[in-house]
Coordinates of C-alpha atoms in Angstrom, one line a residue:
Chain A
M1 CA 162.1 -88.9 299.7
S2 CA 160.9 -87.8 295.7
L3 CA 161.1 -90.2 293.4
S4 CA 162.9 -89.5 290.0
L5 CA 161.1 -89.6 286.7
Q6 CA 163.6 -92.8 286.0
E7 CA 162.9 -94.5 289.2
V8 CA 158.9 -94.3 288.7
E9 CA 159.6 -95.8 284.7
H10 CA 161.7 -98.3 286.2
I11 CA 158.9 -99.4 288.3
A12 CA 156.3 -99.7 285.8
Q13 CA 158.7 -101.1 283.7
L14 CA 159.0 -104.3 286.6
A15 CA 155.4 -103.8 287.0
R16 CA 154.5 -104.2 283.1
L17 CA 152.9 -101.2 283.0
D18 CA 153.1 -98.7 279.6
L19 CA 152.3 -95.6 281.5
S20 CA 151.7 -92.1 280.0
E21 CA 153.9 -89.2 280.3
A22 CA 150.7 -87.4 282.0
E23 CA 151.0 -90.1 284.5
K24 CA 154.2 -91.0 284.9
A25 CA 154.2 -87.2 285.7
R26 CA 151.5 -87.3 288.4
Y27 CA 152.3 -90.5 290.0
R28 CA 155.7 -89.4 290.7
L29 CA 154.2 -86.6 293.0
Q30 CA 151.6 -89.2 294.6
L31 CA 154.3 -92.2 295.1
S32 CA 156.7 -89.3 296.6
A33 CA 154.0 -88.3 299.3
I34 CA 153.4 -91.4 300.3
L35 CA 156.7 -93.2 301.0
D36 CA 157.4 -90.0 302.9
Y37 CA 154.3 -90.5 304.8
V38 CA 155.2 -94.9 304.7
A39 CA 159.0 -94.2 305.7
Q40 CA 157.6 -93.1 309.8
L41 CA 157.9 -96.7 310.1
Q42 CA 161.6 -96.7 309.8
K43 CA 162.4 -94.1 312.9
L44 CA 160.9 -98.1 314.6
D45 CA 164.0 -100.1 316.6
T46 CA 163.0 -103.6 315.2
A47 CA 166.3 -105.1 315.5
S48 CA 165.0 -108.4 317.8
I49 CA 160.8 -108.6 316.3
P50 CA 160.5 -110.8 314.3
P51 CA 158.8 -110.8 311.2
T52 CA 155.0 -111.6 310.8
A53 CA 155.0 -114.8 308.7
S54 CA 151.7 -116.1 309.3
I55 CA 148.6 -114.9 311.7
F56 CA 148.4 -118.6 313.8
G57 CA 151.8 -119.4 314.2
A58 CA 149.5 -122.6 313.7
A59 CA 150.0 -125.3 310.3
S60 CA 148.4 -124.8 308.0
P61 CA 145.4 -126.8 307.6
L62 CA 145.8 -129.9 304.7
R63 CA 144.0 -132.0 302.4
P64 CA 144.5 -134.9 300.8
D65 CA 146.2 -135.3 297.8
E66 CA 144.3 -137.1 296.4
P67 CA 142.9 -136.6 292.4
R68 CA 139.3 -134.7 292.1
P69 CA 137.6 -134.0 289.1
G70 CA 138.9 -129.8 288.3
L71 CA 137.7 -127.9 286.0
T72 CA 137.3 -128.8 281.8
R73 CA 139.8 -127.8 279.6
D74 CA 136.8 -125.5 277.8
E75 CA 135.8 -124.2 280.7
L76 CA 139.6 -122.7 281.2
L77 CA 139.3 -121.3 277.8
K78 CA 135.8 -120.1 278.2
N79 CA 137.4 -116.5 278.8
A80 CA 140.8 -116.0 276.9
P81 CA 140.8 -113.8 274.5
E82 CA 142.1 -115.7 271.7
R83 CA 142.6 -119.5 271.7
E84 CA 143.4 -122.0 268.9
A85 CA 143.8 -125.9 269.3
G86 CA 142.6 -126.3 273.3
Q87 CA 145.0 -123.5 274.4
F88 CA 145.9 -120.1 275.0
K89 CA 147.0 -118.0 271.9
I90 CA 149.4 -115.6 272.4
P91 CA 151.7 -113.2 270.5
P92 CA 155.1 -114.2 270.1
V93 CA 157.6 -113.5 273.3
F94 CA 160.7 -113.6 271.4
G95 CA 161.5 -111.1 269.4
D96 CA 161.6 -106.9 270.2
G97 CA 160.3 -105.7 273.3
T98 CA 162.1 -108.8 275.1
P99 CA 162.9 -107.4 278.5
S100 CA 166.4 -107.2 278.8
A101 CA 168.2 -109.3 282.0
E102 CA 169.8 -106.4 284.1
E103 CA 166.6 -106.5 285.0
Chain B
M1 CA 104.4 -102.3 303.4
S2 CA 107.3 -104.2 300.3
L3 CA 108.2 -108.0 301.5
A4 CA 111.4 -105.7 301.0
T5 CA 111.9 -104.0 303.8
L6 CA 111.5 -107.4 305.8
S7 CA 115.2 -108.0 307.6
L8 CA 116.7 -111.8 307.2
T9 CA 115.3 -112.3 310.6
Q10 CA 112.1 -111.6 310.0
A11 CA 112.1 -112.9 306.4
S12 CA 113.2 -116.3 307.8
R13 CA 110.5 -116.5 310.4
L14 CA 107.6 -116.0 308.1
L15 CA 109.1 -118.1 305.1
Q16 CA 109.1 -121.0 307.7
R17 CA 105.6 -120.1 309.0
G18 CA 104.5 -121.0 305.3
E19 CA 102.7 -117.1 305.8
I20 CA 105.1 -115.3 302.8
S21 CA 107.1 -117.8 300.0
S22 CA 110.8 -116.6 298.7
R23 CA 109.0 -115.7 295.2
E24 CA 107.3 -112.9 297.0
L25 CA 110.3 -112.2 298.8
T26 CA 112.6 -112.2 295.9
R27 CA 110.4 -111.0 293.7
A28 CA 110.3 -107.8 295.9
A29 CA 113.9 -107.4 296.4
L30 CA 114.3 -106.9 292.5
D31 CA 111.5 -104.4 292.1
S32 CA 113.7 -102.5 294.6
I33 CA 116.2 -103.2 293.0
A34 CA 114.8 -102.0 289.8
A35 CA 113.0 -98.9 291.5
Q36 CA 116.3 -97.5 293.4
N37 CA 119.7 -98.7 291.0
G38 CA 119.2 -96.1 288.3
R39 CA 120.0 -93.5 291.4
L40 CA 122.1 -96.0 293.7
N41 CA 124.5 -98.0 291.2
A42 CA 124.9 -100.7 293.9
F43 CA 124.2 -103.5 291.5
L44 CA 126.5 -104.0 288.6
F45 CA 124.6 -107.5 287.6
V46 CA 121.0 -108.4 288.0
D47 CA 120.4 -112.0 288.0
E48 CA 116.1 -111.8 287.3
P49 CA 115.7 -114.9 285.9
G50 CA 118.4 -116.9 288.0
A51 CA 116.8 -115.6 291.2
L52 CA 114.0 -116.5 290.9
K53 CA 114.2 -120.3 289.6
Q54 CA 116.4 -120.0 292.9
A55 CA 113.5 -118.5 295.0
D56 CA 111.2 -121.4 293.4
A57 CA 113.4 -124.2 294.0
A58 CA 113.5 -123.2 297.7
D59 CA 109.9 -122.8 298.1
E60 CA 109.4 -126.4 296.4
S61 CA 111.6 -127.8 298.5
R62 CA 110.3 -126.4 302.1
K63 CA 106.8 -127.3 301.1
R64 CA 108.2 -130.6 300.9
K65 CA 109.7 -130.0 304.4
A66 CA 113.3 -130.0 302.6
A67 CA 114.2 -127.2 303.1
P68 CA 118.0 -127.0 303.7
S69 CA 118.3 -123.9 306.5
P70 CA 116.6 -121.1 308.0
L71 CA 118.1 -119.1 305.1
S72 CA 116.6 -121.1 302.5
G73 CA 114.6 -118.6 300.0
I74 CA 116.4 -115.7 301.1
P75 CA 117.6 -113.3 298.5
L76 CA 121.4 -112.7 299.1
A77 CA 123.6 -110.1 297.0
V78 CA 127.3 -110.4 296.3
K79 CA 130.3 -108.0 296.3
D80 CA 131.9 -108.3 292.7
V81 CA 135.0 -109.6 294.2
L82 CA 134.0 -113.0 294.2
T83 CA 133.0 -115.5 291.5
V84 CA 129.3 -117.2 291.2
A85 CA 129.8 -119.9 288.2
G86 CA 128.0 -117.7 285.0
M87 CA 127.7 -114.4 286.6
P88 CA 130.3 -112.0 285.0
C89 CA 133.3 -110.8 288.0
T90 CA 134.4 -107.6 287.8
C91 CA 136.3 -106.6 290.1
G92 CA 134.8 -103.0 289.2
S93 CA 137.3 -102.8 287.0
K94 CA 137.8 -102.9 282.8
I95 CA 140.7 -105.3 283.0
L96 CA 138.1 -108.2 283.4
E97 CA 135.2 -106.5 281.6
N98 CA 134.4 -109.8 280.4
Y99 CA 134.7 -112.4 282.9
I100 CA 132.5 -115.1 283.8
P101 CA 134.3 -117.1 286.2
P102 CA 133.6 -120.8 285.9
F103 CA 133.9 -121.6 289.2
T104 CA 131.4 -120.4 292.8
A105 CA 133.8 -118.6 295.9
T106 CA 133.4 -121.1 298.6
A107 CA 131.0 -119.4 301.1
V108 CA 129.0 -118.0 298.3
K109 CA 128.6 -122.3 297.4
K110 CA 128.0 -122.2 301.2
L111 CA 125.1 -119.7 301.5
Q112 CA 123.8 -121.7 298.1
E113 CA 123.3 -125.2 299.4
A114 CA 121.5 -123.5 302.6
G115 CA 119.0 -122.5 300.0
M116 CA 119.8 -118.1 299.9
V117 CA 118.9 -116.6 296.0
V118 CA 121.4 -115.0 295.2
L119 CA 120.0 -111.8 293.3
G120 CA 123.8 -110.3 292.0
K121 CA 126.5 -108.8 291.9
T122 CA 127.3 -105.4 294.0
N123 CA 130.0 -102.3 292.7
T124 CA 132.9 -102.5 294.7
D125 CA 135.7 -100.6 294.5
E126 CA 138.4 -101.5 291.7
F127 CA 140.2 -104.7 292.6
A128 CA 138.5 -103.8 296.7
M129 CA 141.1 -100.9 296.7
G130 CA 139.2 -97.9 298.0
S131 CA 137.5 -96.6 300.9
S132 CA 134.5 -94.9 298.7
T133 CA 133.5 -97.1 295.6
E134 CA 134.9 -93.9 293.6
N135 CA 137.6 -96.1 292.6
S136 CA 134.6 -98.7 290.4
A137 CA 135.5 -98.3 286.7
Y138 CA 131.5 -98.9 287.0
G139 CA 131.2 -95.6 288.3
V140 CA 130.2 -94.6 292.5
T141 CA 127.3 -96.1 294.5
R142 CA 125.6 -93.4 296.1
N143 CA 124.7 -93.4 299.6
P144 CA 121.4 -94.3 300.0
W145 CA 121.2 -91.2 303.2
D146 CA 122.2 -89.0 301.1
L147 CA 122.7 -89.0 297.4
S148 CA 125.9 -86.7 297.3
R149 CA 127.4 -88.6 299.9
V150 CA 129.9 -92.4 299.4
P151 CA 128.2 -95.5 300.6
G152 CA 131.9 -96.3 302.3
G153 CA 133.9 -98.5 300.3
S154 CA 135.3 -101.2 299.1
S155 CA 132.2 -102.8 299.5
G156 CA 129.7 -100.5 299.2
G157 CA 127.6 -101.8 296.5
S158 CA 126.4 -104.0 298.9
A159 CA 126.3 -101.8 302.0
A160 CA 123.8 -99.5 299.8
A161 CA 121.9 -102.7 298.8
V162 CA 121.3 -103.5 302.1
A163 CA 120.8 -99.5 303.4
A164 CA 118.0 -99.3 300.9
R165 CA 116.2 -102.9 301.1
M166 CA 117.1 -104.1 298.1
A167 CA 118.8 -107.4 299.6
C168 CA 118.1 -109.0 302.5
A169 CA 121.8 -109.1 303.4
A170 CA 125.4 -109.3 301.6
L171 CA 128.4 -110.7 301.3
G172 CA 131.6 -108.3 301.0
S173 CA 135.5 -108.3 301.9
D174 CA 137.6 -107.2 303.9
T175 CA 140.9 -106.3 303.3
G176 CA 141.2 -102.7 305.5
G177 CA 137.8 -102.0 306.6
S178 CA 136.3 -102.7 303.5
V179 CA 133.4 -104.4 305.1
R180 CA 132.9 -102.3 308.3
Q181 CA 134.0 -98.9 307.0
P182 CA 131.1 -99.1 304.6
A183 CA 128.6 -100.7 307.2
S184 CA 129.2 -97.7 309.1
F185 CA 128.8 -95.1 306.4
C186 CA 125.1 -96.6 305.6
G187 CA 123.5 -97.6 308.5
V188 CA 123.8 -101.2 308.5
T189 CA 125.7 -103.8 310.7
G190 CA 129.0 -105.8 308.9
L191 CA 131.7 -108.9 310.5
K192 CA 134.8 -108.8 309.2
P193 CA 135.6 -112.6 310.5
T194 CA 138.7 -113.7 311.8
Y195 CA 141.7 -114.2 308.8
G196 CA 140.8 -117.8 307.7
R197 CA 136.9 -118.2 309.3
V198 CA 135.9 -118.3 306.4
S199 CA 137.2 -120.2 302.8
R200 CA 138.2 -116.9 300.7
Y201 CA 138.4 -119.5 297.6
G202 CA 136.9 -117.9 295.1
L203 CA 137.5 -114.1 296.5
V204 CA 140.1 -112.3 293.8
A205 CA 142.9 -111.9 296.0
Y206 CA 144.5 -108.8 297.3
G207 CA 146.1 -108.9 299.7
S208 CA 146.4 -112.1 300.1
S209 CA 147.1 -111.9 304.3
L210 CA 145.1 -109.0 305.3
D211 CA 141.4 -110.4 302.8
S212 CA 138.3 -112.3 304.9
V213 CA 134.8 -112.7 303.8
G214 CA 132.2 -110.9 305.2
A215 CA 128.2 -110.1 305.6
F216 CA 126.7 -107.3 305.8
G217 CA 122.8 -107.7 307.8
R218 CA 120.1 -105.1 309.2
S219 CA 121.3 -106.8 312.5
A220 CA 123.4 -108.7 314.9
Q221 CA 121.2 -111.3 314.3
D222 CA 120.7 -111.1 310.6
V223 CA 124.4 -111.4 310.3
A224 CA 125.0 -114.1 313.0
A225 CA 122.8 -116.5 310.6
I226 CA 124.8 -115.6 307.7
F227 CA 128.3 -116.2 309.2
S228 CA 127.5 -119.5 310.7
A229 CA 126.4 -120.9 307.5
M230 CA 129.6 -119.8 305.0
Q231 CA 132.7 -119.7 307.8
G232 CA 134.6 -123.4 308.4
S233 CA 137.3 -125.5 306.9
D234 CA 137.7 -125.9 302.8
P235 CA 140.3 -128.0 300.9
L236 CA 140.7 -125.2 298.2
D237 CA 142.0 -123.1 301.2
A238 CA 144.4 -123.8 303.7
T239 CA 144.2 -121.2 305.6
A240 CA 140.4 -122.4 306.1
Q241 CA 140.4 -123.0 309.5
N242 CA 138.6 -126.0 311.0
L243 CA 136.7 -125.3 313.8
P244 CA 133.8 -126.5 315.0
A245 CA 130.8 -124.9 313.1
G246 CA 127.2 -124.4 314.9
E247 CA 124.5 -121.9 314.7
I248 CA 125.5 -118.8 316.7
S249 CA 123.2 -118.2 319.6
L250 CA 122.1 -114.7 320.7
E251 CA 120.6 -115.2 323.6
A252 CA 121.4 -112.1 325.4
P253 CA 121.4 -112.3 328.4
D254 CA 119.9 -110.2 331.2
N255 CA 122.9 -108.3 332.0
L256 CA 126.5 -107.9 330.6
Q257 CA 128.1 -109.0 334.2
G258 CA 131.7 -109.9 333.5
V259 CA 132.2 -108.6 330.2
R260 CA 135.3 -106.8 329.7
I261 CA 135.2 -104.1 327.1
G262 CA 138.7 -102.3 326.4
V263 CA 138.8 -98.3 325.0
P264 CA 141.8 -98.1 323.3
K265 CA 143.2 -93.9 323.8
E266 CA 144.5 -94.0 320.2
Y267 CA 141.3 -94.7 319.6
F268 CA 140.7 -91.4 320.1
I269 CA 142.5 -88.5 318.3
D270 CA 142.5 -85.4 317.1
G271 CA 140.9 -85.0 313.7
I272 CA 137.9 -86.9 314.4
Q273 CA 134.4 -85.8 314.4
P274 CA 132.8 -84.5 317.6
A275 CA 129.6 -86.5 317.1
V276 CA 131.7 -89.3 315.8
E277 CA 132.9 -89.3 319.4
K278 CA 130.5 -88.2 321.0
K279 CA 128.3 -91.2 320.2
I280 CA 130.7 -93.6 320.8
R281 CA 131.0 -92.2 323.8
E282 CA 127.6 -93.2 324.6
A283 CA 127.3 -96.1 323.3
I284 CA 130.1 -97.2 325.7
A285 CA 128.1 -95.7 328.2
L286 CA 125.3 -98.0 327.4
F287 CA 127.5 -101.3 327.6
E288 CA 128.2 -100.0 331.0
Q289 CA 124.6 -99.7 331.9
L290 CA 124.1 -103.5 330.9
G291 CA 126.8 -104.4 333.6
A292 CA 129.8 -104.2 331.3
E293 CA 132.8 -103.1 332.8
I294 CA 134.9 -100.6 330.6
I295 CA 138.3 -100.4 330.8
E296 CA 140.7 -97.9 329.5
I297 CA 143.6 -99.6 327.7
S298 CA 146.3 -99.0 325.2
L299 CA 147.4 -100.3 321.9
P300 CA 150.7 -98.5 321.5
H301 CA 151.1 -98.8 318.2
T302 CA 147.9 -98.1 316.6
E303 CA 149.5 -95.5 314.5
Y304 CA 151.7 -97.2 312.8
A305 CA 149.2 -99.6 311.2
L306 CA 148.7 -97.4 308.2
P307 CA 152.1 -96.6 306.8
V308 CA 152.7 -100.6 307.7
Y309 CA 149.2 -101.7 305.8
Y310 CA 150.6 -99.5 302.6
L311 CA 153.5 -101.6 302.9
I312 CA 151.8 -105.5 302.6
A313 CA 148.6 -104.7 301.2
P314 CA 150.0 -102.7 297.8
A315 CA 153.2 -105.3 298.1
E316 CA 150.8 -108.5 298.7
A317 CA 148.3 -107.1 295.7
S318 CA 151.7 -106.3 293.5
A319 CA 152.0 -109.5 293.3
N320 CA 148.5 -111.2 293.0
L321 CA 147.4 -108.5 290.1
A322 CA 150.0 -109.6 287.8
R323 CA 147.9 -113.4 286.7
F324 CA 146.2 -109.8 284.6
D325 CA 147.7 -110.1 281.8
G326 CA 145.5 -110.3 279.3
V327 CA 145.8 -113.6 278.3
R328 CA 143.8 -116.1 279.8
Y329 CA 140.8 -113.9 280.9
G330 CA 139.8 -109.8 280.3
P331 CA 140.2 -108.0 277.3
R332 CA 143.7 -107.9 275.4
A333 CA 145.6 -104.5 274.3
E334 CA 146.6 -105.2 270.3
A335 CA 150.5 -105.5 270.2
E336 CA 152.9 -107.1 268.0
T337 CA 155.1 -108.2 270.9
M338 CA 153.4 -110.7 274.3
W339 CA 155.8 -108.0 276.2
D340 CA 153.7 -105.6 275.0
V341 CA 150.5 -106.9 275.3
F342 CA 151.1 -107.6 278.8
T343 CA 152.1 -103.7 279.6
K344 CA 150.1 -102.4 277.0
T345 CA 146.7 -104.3 278.4
R346 CA 147.6 -103.4 282.1
G347 CA 148.6 -100.1 281.3
E348 CA 144.9 -99.5 279.8
K349 CA 142.7 -101.1 282.1
F350 CA 143.9 -100.7 285.0
G351 CA 142.6 -97.7 287.3
D352 CA 144.9 -95.1 288.6
E353 CA 144.6 -96.3 292.5
V354 CA 145.4 -100.1 291.2
Q355 CA 148.1 -99.1 289.5
R356 CA 149.6 -96.7 292.6
R357 CA 149.3 -100.0 294.7
I358 CA 150.6 -102.6 291.9
M359 CA 153.8 -99.4 291.9
L360 CA 154.0 -98.8 295.5
G361 CA 154.5 -102.8 296.1
T362 CA 156.2 -102.6 292.9
Y363 CA 159.0 -100.5 294.6
A364 CA 158.7 -102.3 298.8
L365 CA 159.3 -105.5 297.2
S366 CA 162.4 -104.5 294.7
A367 CA 166.1 -104.9 295.5
G368 CA 167.7 -102.5 298.0
Y369 CA 164.4 -101.6 299.2
Y370 CA 162.6 -104.9 300.1
D371 CA 164.6 -104.6 304.1
A372 CA 163.7 -100.9 304.3
F373 CA 160.0 -100.9 303.4
Y374 CA 158.3 -104.3 303.7
G375 CA 160.6 -106.0 305.5
Q376 CA 160.3 -103.6 308.2
A377 CA 156.4 -103.6 307.9
Q378 CA 156.6 -106.6 308.8
K379 CA 158.0 -106.3 311.6
V380 CA 156.5 -103.5 313.0
R381 CA 153.7 -106.1 311.9
T382 CA 154.4 -108.3 314.7
L383 CA 154.5 -105.5 317.4
I384 CA 150.6 -104.3 316.6
K385 CA 149.5 -107.6 316.9
R386 CA 151.6 -107.8 320.5
D387 CA 149.5 -104.5 321.7
F388 CA 146.1 -107.0 320.8
E389 CA 147.3 -109.9 322.6
Q390 CA 148.3 -107.5 325.3
A391 CA 145.3 -106.0 325.6
F392 CA 142.5 -109.4 325.4
S393 CA 144.7 -110.8 327.9
L394 CA 142.7 -107.8 330.0
V395 CA 139.3 -107.0 328.1
D396 CA 136.9 -109.6 326.3
A397 CA 136.7 -107.3 323.5
I398 CA 137.7 -103.5 322.2
A399 CA 135.0 -100.7 321.4
C400 CA 135.8 -97.8 319.2
P401 CA 134.3 -95.9 316.1
V402 CA 134.8 -97.7 312.6
A403 CA 136.4 -94.3 310.8
P404 CA 137.0 -91.2 311.6
T405 CA 133.8 -89.7 310.2
T406 CA 130.4 -90.2 308.6
A407 CA 129.7 -90.3 305.3
F408 CA 131.8 -87.5 302.9
P409 CA 130.7 -86.3 300.3
I410 CA 131.4 -87.7 296.6
G411 CA 135.4 -86.3 295.2
A412 CA 135.6 -85.0 298.8
H413 CA 139.3 -86.4 298.3
G414 CA 140.4 -85.5 294.7
D415 CA 143.3 -86.5 293.8
D416 CA 144.9 -87.2 297.0
P417 CA 145.4 -90.7 297.6
L418 CA 147.1 -90.6 301.5
A419 CA 143.6 -88.3 302.1
M420 CA 141.1 -91.6 301.5
Y421 CA 144.0 -93.7 303.1
L422 CA 143.4 -92.3 306.6
E423 CA 140.1 -93.4 306.1
D424 CA 141.2 -96.8 307.2
V425 CA 143.5 -95.3 310.5
F426 CA 141.0 -97.6 312.9
T427 CA 139.9 -100.1 310.9
L428 CA 143.3 -101.9 309.9
P429 CA 145.1 -102.7 312.5
A430 CA 142.5 -105.7 312.9
N431 CA 143.3 -107.0 309.6
L432 CA 146.9 -107.0 310.3
A433 CA 146.4 -108.8 313.6
G434 CA 144.3 -111.1 311.9
V435 CA 141.2 -110.5 314.4
P436 CA 137.6 -110.0 313.8
G437 CA 135.7 -106.9 313.7
L438 CA 132.0 -105.6 313.8
A439 CA 130.5 -102.4 312.9
F440 CA 127.1 -101.6 313.4
P441 CA 124.8 -98.4 313.6
V442 CA 125.4 -96.0 317.1
G443 CA 123.1 -93.0 316.1
F444 CA 123.3 -90.0 313.8
D445 CA 125.7 -87.6 313.4
E446 CA 124.0 -83.6 312.7
N447 CA 123.0 -84.3 308.9
Q448 CA 121.4 -87.1 310.4
L449 CA 124.3 -89.8 308.3
P450 CA 124.5 -93.4 310.6
V451 CA 127.9 -93.7 312.6
G452 CA 129.0 -96.7 313.5
M453 CA 130.8 -98.8 316.7
Q454 CA 133.9 -100.9 315.8
L455 CA 133.8 -103.8 318.6
M456 CA 136.9 -106.0 317.6
G457 CA 138.3 -109.6 319.9
P458 CA 140.3 -111.8 320.6
H459 CA 140.7 -114.8 317.3
F460 CA 137.5 -116.7 316.5
A461 CA 135.7 -114.3 319.1
E462 CA 132.9 -113.4 317.0
A463 CA 129.8 -115.3 318.2
A464 CA 131.0 -113.2 321.6
L465 CA 131.1 -110.4 319.2
L466 CA 127.8 -110.6 317.5
R467 CA 126.2 -111.0 321.0
L468 CA 127.5 -108.3 322.8
A469 CA 125.8 -106.0 319.4
H470 CA 122.9 -108.3 319.8
A471 CA 122.6 -107.2 323.4
Y472 CA 122.9 -103.8 322.7
Q473 CA 120.2 -103.9 319.9
Q474 CA 117.9 -105.2 321.6
A475 CA 118.6 -102.0 324.1
T476 CA 118.2 -99.8 321.5
E477 CA 116.5 -99.2 318.1
W478 CA 119.4 -97.4 316.0
H479 CA 119.9 -100.0 313.4
L480 CA 116.3 -99.9 312.6
A481 CA 116.5 -96.4 311.7
I482 CA 114.6 -96.2 308.1
L483 CA 116.2 -94.5 305.3
P484 CA 114.5 -90.5 304.7
P485 CA 113.0 -90.2 301.2
L486 CA 115.0 -89.7 298.6

């Protein structure tokens, strides 16, 4: 199957990747080849086969839900590119560039 | 002779007898790194003062007869996808270039509590996505057996570090073969444990239903010691199984009478390098001589493991890597709005293979394609799991090659991602089924490059696999082979 350039652009937008025209062209060919390869799965009849939901089928070991010490605010903010008043600082969320609702 | 040439098992014995100190051993490892890392690029970060400090603490506790374990004082390398508080954790990516995690991965922590000395962080394909370390943003690691070749990947730095005597042991991660394939390419022993046997807390997530933390050493004995100390439950990882811990006894039986080893016909395919097949057949014959019963078996859905993996792993990766957006850590691309910060940061800082897998996964999960791609892959995964369940009703372990070839030249797969994916054809099934796999050297090809055998076992059968490899290593000397002078 062959992906169109528009499809590559759509996937890149869903994945929040800003790509150059050269990257789009290259990924279009490479992803098309990979999708061709993985499409061989579609020839298997799996109508009666359940999907794998977990490795063991057993319940995960749980811990008691008790308060315990965690990382401090300073430790959590230490790697932030920008911070202010003990919080992560980001540029405006709304305005030009806001993704459209149709996604 | 430098102390860096000691194996973990040898070093542990000498430390316990007081014949060497951890400081001497750690100094020798650091000197070995300083002498070789320029040409191998196995380490991305070395913490010399920290390592010496840990070594002194280990010596001091041993003097007081208070050493926490036989591993105390032994140098360890850690793949750069596992966090160690205070050390950089780049995951081989520009998007985490300056990231210094404030917490330590549970597997590392358990080994630190056992007294091991963390030397530093080793090179990896970006976010563990690759089979050669060529996808690292910080340059390829070179294979110590032949500098023009890759060490395998993604844990290539850890495998090369152990092979080149820069560390007694190393940690890696294995999502589709990333411990076993580099172990094979570098001629060391590497274990991918059962899914959930070792906590994944502090392992930067790639494919969460496939990821496991594994270990490298020079022998099954070395790996068994590390594995015993790092496995077990963890309140911070709900998939980490609560199983009895305890040391693995490798007391080799006089013979392997009663052990049934399966040889799957689907793992001896056209395209396998003849020297690889020959060495694997010879190793199987040796197991038979040692008393094991060899049984031909079939894992009929093997050919589908690769397409299943390259849908499930990218799908999980596309979700896991959504967190790298330039907000909480890593460098940020400048832009006017938040959305542009996301797309520019991710567009600039992720490498090609990571972007490809994110896009592949995003596509496989997107509306209209989910059932045909991701849904179908999860169903075929069930068929692959059933193949293993069926096989392990007949045999105790499965023996096969780790990879179709020995280490390939740097650049051999150029710009062809699919050709690189085929490197993982024999290792992916274990991750899909969640079973353990062990790689160890069984000889050399015509270019004096190591050939690795893989043993797979039922869930939680690591000890049985390690005992089999130990029996093999008692009868052979491939794991003792010395690197050529380079």
